[in-house]
């Protein structure tokens, strides 16, 4: 998979200016950098939330067997930095992202499995608005992992979680990658987390590749 | 003055049929018009606040201008539409409750749209970021945004109802304040005051105040229930 060359400026100030980057299909890639390095802008552009000034967002190019660059439309899942809890139960929140290829029972079972794995099983009936920041982030991660994507973009997926929850969340991400074979881009400011999870680490500094 | 208040309270509890008939007409008109304006205004306002397209700001400015539309101007417009020379004369809406409801809906819709637009404009970016991240489509995102706005919808309804209850210009022009048919509390207060019947006018004024208080209590209870 090739992430396209992208350029983005806000009010004349360039916040992202990167060349195309080749990443291995089915791998976990970490994008690291300080605050304001352009990590979240990159995530939003790749997820199609924001439009780049130059480059493409959702249509990421892929290489075919004969190495000729072709364009393929990937399904992209994106977890924003600020997770959102909808005004309904935790279980209903997770079931908002049902896999259309599965039956209602299969989706319900998948939701229960994810609730259990992420440690929110006892809160399944609770109004999601009542969750703490860390719990909301866990729920949002579980919600995103309900169905398979070709590319998953996680923007600081564990930033609000306590240290005890980190191994669980990271195991869930690894498990999802192993199960679906998707490519995962994880935005993190933690070098340790990048080392633990990723096979490739991309460093950004002032919107450019470091 | 204090004596008038006492007489007004006695009238309220005397079972005066004229008084209760005026209250009934008022409630029928205001509840219908507020609900219709809410049904029209909530989806349009939420969409206007959530969507990003060229010309959105123009629509917002037009809506804000219509929010300040004087009720008498709206009443006059409806009168011209419904009167014997108007394009809708065949519907025979002039001096009817239905005509008054239409005039009020025209007044209240821009308010409902404006209130929902400003709320959705603040709430939508975070919701949209999350729903797009999940691959949820625009229509479902709109429904979710409306679901997230339930308290605001209740508040909007209360505001619309308050405005509808207090409105006098449009309903007096379109309804004509016909006793036992289109006379509502505000037009009746005007009539009774001009006739020097301060007791009944004051009684209606007190009821209007109590209705407003009761509505606020109901909405507060509903909100408390939602929060649980």
Short mmCIF file of N, CA and C in Angstrom, two decimals, chain A residues 62-70:
data_model
loop_
_atom_site.label_atom_id
_atom_site.label_comp_id
_atom_site.label_asym_id
_atom_site.label_seq_id
_atom_site.Cartn_x
_atom_site.Cartn_y
_atom_site.Cartn_z
N UNK A 62 -2.40 1.25 -4.75
CA UNK A 62 -1.84 -0.07 -4.38
C UNK A 62 -1.10 -0.62 -5.59
N UNK A 63 -0.16 -1.50 -5.33
CA UNK A 63 0.61 -2.06 -6.45
C UNK A 63 0.05 -3.42 -6.84
N UNK A 64 -0.08 -3.61 -8.14
CA UNK A 64 -0.54 -4.91 -8.61
C UNK A 64 0.67 -5.84 -8.76
N UNK A 65 0.43 -7.08 -9.19
CA UNK A 65 1.51 -8.07 -9.28
C UNK A 65 2.62 -7.66 -10.24
N UNK A 66 2.23 -6.98 -11.33
CA UNK A 66 3.26 -6.59 -12.30
C UNK A 66 3.88 -5.23 -11.96
N UNK A 67 3.64 -4.79 -10.74
CA UNK A 67 4.27 -3.58 -10.20
C UNK A 67 3.77 -2.28 -10.83
N UNK A 68 2.76 -2.36 -11.66
CA UNK A 68 2.20 -1.13 -12.21
C UNK A 68 1.25 -0.54 -11.16
N UNK A 69 1.37 0.73 -10.94
CA UNK A 69 0.55 1.35 -9.89
C UNK A 69 -0.91 1.45 -10.36
N UNK A 70 -1.77 0.88 -9.59
CA UNK A 70 -3.20 0.96 -9.91
C UNK A 70 -3.90 1.63 -8.73
#
